[in-house]
Structure formats: structure tokens, C-alpha cells
Short mmCIF file of C-alpha atoms in Angstrom, two decimals:
data_model
loop_
_atom_site.label_atom_id
_atom_site.label_comp_id
_atom_site.label_asym_id
_atom_site.label_seq_id
_atom_site.Cartn_x
_atom_site.Cartn_y
_atom_site.Cartn_z
CA UNK A 1358 255.00 -58.49 31.37
CA UNK A 1359 252.05 -58.81 33.73
CA UNK A 1360 248.85 -59.42 31.78
CA UNK A 1361 246.61 -57.39 34.12
CA UNK A 1362 247.18 -54.61 36.63
CA UNK A 1363 244.51 -53.27 38.98
CA UNK A 1364 244.64 -49.51 39.53
CA UNK A 1365 244.48 -48.19 43.10
CA UNK A 1366 241.06 -46.57 42.56
CA UNK A 1367 239.50 -50.03 42.17
CA UNK A 1368 240.82 -51.22 45.54
CA UNK A 1369 239.52 -48.03 47.16
CA UNK A 1370 236.08 -48.63 45.64
CA UNK A 1371 236.02 -52.40 46.19
CA UNK A 1372 238.43 -53.32 49.02
CA UNK A 1373 237.21 -56.94 49.16
CA UNK A 1374 237.52 -57.48 45.43
CA UNK A 1375 239.49 -60.40 44.07
CA UNK A 1376 240.41 -61.08 40.45
CA UNK A 1377 241.36 -64.54 39.27
CA UNK A 1378 243.47 -64.26 36.11
CA UNK A 1379 244.43 -67.00 33.68
CA UNK A 1380 246.97 -66.34 30.92
CA UNK A 1381 246.49 -68.97 28.21
CA UNK A 1382 249.01 -69.69 25.46
CA UNK A 1383 248.94 -71.97 22.41
CA UNK A 1384 245.14 -72.17 22.10
CA UNK A 1385 243.53 -74.20 19.35
CA UNK A 1386 240.24 -72.32 19.08
CA UNK A 1387 239.28 -73.82 15.72
CA UNK A 1388 237.25 -76.74 17.06
CA UNK A 1389 233.96 -77.48 15.30
CA UNK A 1390 232.68 -79.76 18.07
CA UNK A 1391 229.50 -77.72 18.46
CA UNK A 1392 227.62 -80.65 19.94
CA UNK A 1393 230.08 -80.89 22.85
CA UNK A 1394 230.00 -77.15 23.53
CA UNK A 1395 226.20 -77.02 23.29
CA UNK A 1396 226.02 -79.77 25.90
CA UNK A 1397 228.55 -77.89 28.04
CA UNK A 1398 226.41 -74.74 27.92
CA UNK A 1399 223.20 -76.67 28.55
CA UNK A 1400 224.66 -78.32 31.66
CA UNK A 1401 225.87 -74.98 32.94
CA UNK A 1402 222.40 -73.50 32.48
CA UNK A 1403 220.97 -76.29 34.62
CA UNK A 1404 223.56 -75.66 37.34
CA UNK A 1405 222.92 -71.91 37.27
CA UNK A 1406 219.30 -72.30 38.35
CA UNK A 1407 220.37 -72.12 42.01
CA UNK A 1408 221.47 -68.51 41.52
CA UNK A 1409 217.96 -67.42 40.47
CA UNK A 1410 215.86 -69.39 42.96
CA UNK A 1411 214.07 -66.23 44.10
CA UNK A 1412 211.08 -65.44 41.86
CA UNK A 1413 211.96 -61.74 42.01
CA UNK A 1414 214.99 -61.68 39.73
CA UNK A 1415 216.64 -58.57 41.19
CA UNK A 1416 216.49 -60.03 44.72
CA UNK A 1417 218.76 -62.96 43.93
CA UNK A 1418 222.11 -62.33 45.68
CA UNK A 1419 224.28 -62.64 42.57
CA UNK A 1420 222.12 -60.05 40.83
CA UNK A 1421 221.62 -57.66 43.75
CA UNK A 1422 225.31 -57.69 44.78
CA UNK A 1423 226.48 -56.66 41.33
CA UNK A 1424 223.70 -54.09 40.93
CA UNK A 1425 224.87 -52.49 44.18
CA UNK A 1426 228.46 -52.55 42.93
CA UNK A 1427 227.43 -50.78 39.73
CA UNK A 1428 225.95 -47.89 41.74
CA UNK A 1429 229.47 -46.94 42.88
CA UNK A 1430 230.67 -45.64 39.53
CA UNK A 1431 229.49 -43.79 36.44
CA UNK A 1432 227.87 -46.04 33.85
CA UNK A 1433 225.78 -46.00 30.73
CA UNK A 1434 222.06 -46.49 31.35
CA UNK A 1435 221.18 -50.18 31.32
CA UNK A 1436 224.70 -51.43 32.07
CA UNK A 1437 224.65 -54.66 34.04
CA UNK A 1438 227.24 -57.21 35.14
CA UNK A 1439 227.85 -59.89 32.52
CA UNK A 1440 226.70 -62.62 34.90
CA UNK A 1441 223.35 -60.84 35.32
CA UNK A 1442 222.90 -60.80 31.53
CA UNK A 1443 223.52 -64.54 31.36
CA UNK A 1444 221.24 -65.32 34.29
CA UNK A 1445 218.53 -63.12 32.79
CA UNK A 1446 218.54 -65.30 29.67
CA UNK A 1447 218.28 -68.41 31.84
CA UNK A 1448 215.38 -66.92 33.85
CA UNK A 1449 213.54 -66.29 30.58
CA UNK A 1450 214.01 -69.89 29.46
CA UNK A 1451 216.45 -68.99 26.68
CA UNK A 1452 219.38 -71.16 25.66
CA UNK A 1453 222.93 -70.24 24.65
CA UNK A 1454 224.39 -71.25 21.30
CA UNK A 1455 228.09 -72.00 20.71
CA UNK A 1456 230.20 -69.02 19.59
CA UNK A 1457 233.74 -70.36 19.66
CA UNK A 1458 235.29 -72.88 22.06
CA UNK A 1459 237.05 -70.42 24.38
CA UNK A 1460 233.99 -68.16 24.70
CA UNK A 1461 231.73 -71.18 25.19
CA UNK A 1462 233.98 -72.48 27.96
CA UNK A 1463 234.08 -69.20 29.87
CA UNK A 1464 230.33 -68.67 29.49
CA UNK A 1465 229.73 -72.14 30.91
CA UNK A 1466 232.07 -71.41 33.84
CA UNK A 1467 230.37 -68.07 34.50
CA UNK A 1468 226.97 -69.73 34.70
CA UNK A 1469 228.09 -72.75 36.72
CA UNK A 1470 229.79 -70.66 39.41
CA UNK A 1471 227.70 -67.49 39.27
CA UNK A 1472 230.62 -65.14 38.59
CA UNK A 1473 231.43 -62.68 35.78
CA UNK A 1474 234.05 -64.06 33.44
CA UNK A 1475 235.62 -62.59 30.32
CA UNK A 1476 238.56 -62.95 27.98
CA UNK A 1477 240.72 -60.89 25.63
CA UNK A 1478 243.11 -61.70 22.80
CA UNK A 1479 246.64 -60.99 24.08
CA UNK A 1480 248.01 -60.57 20.56
CA UNK A 1481 245.64 -57.64 19.98
CA UNK A 1482 246.51 -55.91 23.24
CA UNK A 1483 248.51 -52.67 23.24
CA UNK A 1484 250.72 -53.22 26.28
CA UNK A 1485 249.47 -54.24 29.71
CA UNK A 1486 245.74 -54.40 30.37
CA UNK A 1487 244.56 -52.38 33.37
CA UNK A 1488 241.33 -52.31 35.33
CA UNK A 1489 240.72 -48.79 36.51
CA UNK A 1490 238.53 -45.70 36.43
CA UNK A 1491 238.13 -43.92 33.10
CA UNK A 1492 239.21 -40.32 32.65
CA UNK A 1493 236.57 -40.12 29.94
CA UNK A 1494 236.87 -40.27 26.20
CA UNK A 1495 238.87 -43.50 26.01
CA UNK A 1496 238.27 -44.95 22.54
CA UNK A 1497 235.89 -47.90 22.46
CA UNK A 1498 234.09 -49.62 19.61
CA UNK A 1499 231.70 -52.29 20.92
CA UNK A 1500 230.83 -55.54 19.21
CA UNK A 1501 228.46 -55.03 16.30
CA UNK A 1502 228.97 -51.26 16.07
CA UNK A 1503 230.59 -49.13 13.37
CA UNK A 1504 230.97 -46.13 15.64
CA UNK A 1505 233.18 -45.25 18.58
CA UNK A 1506 231.40 -45.14 21.96
CA UNK A 1507 233.99 -43.58 24.31
CA UNK A 1508 234.11 -44.39 28.00
CA UNK A 1509 232.46 -42.02 30.46
CA UNK A 1510 234.43 -40.11 33.10
CA UNK A 1511 234.38 -42.17 36.30
CA UNK A 1512 233.38 -45.42 34.58
CA UNK A 1513 235.14 -48.66 35.59
CA UNK A 1514 236.92 -50.01 32.51
CA UNK A 1515 239.54 -52.45 31.34
CA UNK A 1516 241.96 -50.51 29.15
CA UNK A 1517 245.36 -50.52 27.47
CA UNK A 1518 247.52 -47.88 25.75
CA UNK A 1519 245.08 -47.62 22.81
CA UNK A 1520 241.82 -47.26 24.70
CA UNK A 1521 239.05 -49.12 26.51
CA UNK A 1522 238.82 -52.91 26.19
CA UNK A 1523 235.70 -53.55 28.29
CA UNK A 1524 233.33 -51.07 29.89
CA UNK A 1525 231.66 -51.38 33.31
CA UNK A 1526 233.90 -54.28 34.35
CA UNK A 1527 233.21 -56.74 31.50
CA UNK A 1528 229.68 -55.60 30.65
CA UNK A 1529 230.50 -54.48 27.11
CA UNK A 1530 233.29 -55.96 24.95
CA UNK A 1531 235.41 -54.13 22.37
CA UNK A 1532 235.80 -55.49 18.84
CA UNK A 1533 239.53 -54.77 18.93
CA UNK A 1534 240.53 -57.47 21.44
CA UNK A 1535 237.62 -59.89 21.16
CA UNK A 1536 238.26 -63.63 21.16
CA UNK A 1537 237.92 -65.26 17.74
CA UNK A 1538 238.61 -68.65 16.23
CA UNK A 1539 242.07 -67.33 15.32
CA UNK A 1540 242.96 -66.44 18.92
CA UNK A 1541 246.03 -68.33 20.14
CA UNK A 1542 246.93 -66.39 23.31
CA UNK A 1543 244.42 -64.92 25.73
CA UNK A 1544 243.94 -63.46 29.19
CA UNK A 1545 240.88 -64.63 31.09
CA UNK A 1546 239.53 -62.77 34.14
CA UNK A 1547 237.00 -63.87 36.75
CA UNK A 1548 235.69 -61.06 38.95
CA UNK A 1549 234.58 -61.16 42.59
CA UNK A 1550 233.66 -58.28 44.91
CA UNK A 1551 233.05 -60.06 48.23
CA UNK A 1552 234.18 -63.13 50.15
CA UNK A 1553 231.39 -65.42 48.97
CA UNK A 1554 231.98 -64.55 45.33
CA UNK A 1555 235.75 -64.94 45.83
CA UNK A 1556 235.29 -68.50 47.04
CA UNK A 1557 233.29 -69.40 43.94
CA UNK A 1558 235.75 -67.54 41.72
CA UNK A 1559 238.64 -69.64 43.06
CA UNK A 1560 236.84 -72.86 42.13
CA UNK A 1561 235.81 -71.36 38.80
CA UNK A 1562 239.34 -70.46 37.71
CA UNK A 1563 240.54 -73.96 38.53
CA UNK A 1564 237.81 -75.45 36.35
CA UNK A 1565 238.51 -72.91 33.61
CA UNK A 1566 242.21 -73.82 33.57
CA UNK A 1567 241.39 -77.52 33.42
CA UNK A 1568 239.03 -77.11 30.47
CA UNK A 1569 241.18 -74.82 28.32
CA UNK A 1570 244.19 -77.06 28.80
CA UNK A 1571 242.39 -80.32 28.13
CA UNK A 1572 240.04 -79.18 25.35
CA UNK A 1573 242.09 -76.51 23.56
CA UNK A 1574 245.59 -78.01 23.88
CA UNK A 1575 246.73 -74.85 25.66
CA UNK A 1576 248.88 -74.05 28.66
CA UNK A 1577 247.55 -71.77 31.38
CA UNK A 1578 249.22 -69.71 34.10
CA UNK A 1579 246.98 -68.63 36.96
CA UNK A 1580 247.48 -65.72 39.37
CA UNK A 1581 245.26 -63.85 41.83
CA UNK A 1582 245.04 -60.09 42.35
CA UNK A 1583 243.64 -58.67 45.58
CA UNK A 1584 244.18 -55.68 47.86
CA UNK A 1585 247.36 -55.81 49.89
#
């Protein structure tokens, strides 16, 4: 079974898009080596400074490119690409604290390469995960919420047979498939919407695979999805 399928509407909206996908099996996500992962995040923050060199935050290419992309579909007010949220923290002088090894690794990769990156627990998935355009009303309970916040009609979402997994690409994560210390199998996705981002995403997925295999005793299978 393919871990991720891209619906045709996404290619019509973003013909240059490219999605680097890593299916990871046999993860040991129980590590308590917080010092290592804090150092990993701190180094990534240093490397990410080049993506926010312009004093006007919104004028930095990584930020402006994704903001333009988000104008092409319906979204909740305030929705931003996950990489913008990370870079915003960096621009404000804030640090990142370890969450769990797999999340820490993909956050560090996202910052180092200036690309959105996310991950889902394969064992909690209801069939194949898709990236497509919401019909509206797809069930979605975000992290930290006790209430359902359904997807909007026309919103770009990751979804499975049960409902939405992430809204507005990977802006907002669902509790249902979130990565935890008990996660053993996962699908990781790095998003790119133009050629420059795609080049960074290719390097990013290679580094991601290397880290999850060496640090989490896992095996990873990488594939790329792009318009035919």
C-alpha cells in the first residue's frame, strides 16, 4: 500500500510541486537523550538564519513563497506554512525544546533546509493518506483541543478514510495520527512548491533518512511524488 497519494487537484493548483516521502519502520522513539536533541535543534536554528536575512520577515523568499501558495485555496484565518511558524520563532529569538526524537529530527531538518516537514503515525492511519482539496466537514481534532474543527470546503488537507490528518498542508496537526514516543512506524513528508524548494527538499530527505536510521534504529524507504 502506498503511504501517500496526491490528488489531481493539487497538481492543477501547484504544477511544480514535489513531495519527498519517507516511510520509516521499526522506530525506537523512546530516547531520553534530550541534550543531543537540544543541540540538534540549536544547530538547526543557527543554520536557518540565512532564510530570514531580510529584516522585513514577510519579504524573505521562504516566507513569501508559501504565503502566496496559501492564497490559492480556502484556509482558516491565520493559517501559515509550518516552516514560517518555525522561522517566526527564530526571528523572535526563541528556542525550540525537545518533544520526542522523531519530531525533533524533522523540526531540525525543516529549519536547516527551509522546507515544511511533517510526520504521521502509520499505525493510526485509516487506509492510505491523501493530499487533496477538502469537500468540507472532514472530521479534525487539532492538538490540544477537545472539540472537532472540521476542514473548510476548498482547503488543502492531508486526509484518510476517517477524516483530515493535517489542514492547510501541514499547518495544523490532528491528535489522531500525531507522532508520540510509542510510534514505531511513520510516514514523513517534505513539501516543495517550486524548483528551488525542490532542490533543498531533496537534500533534506536524504539527511532525514540518515538521521532516523542512525539515531532511531529504523529503516526508511524514500520515494518522490511529482506531476507527470
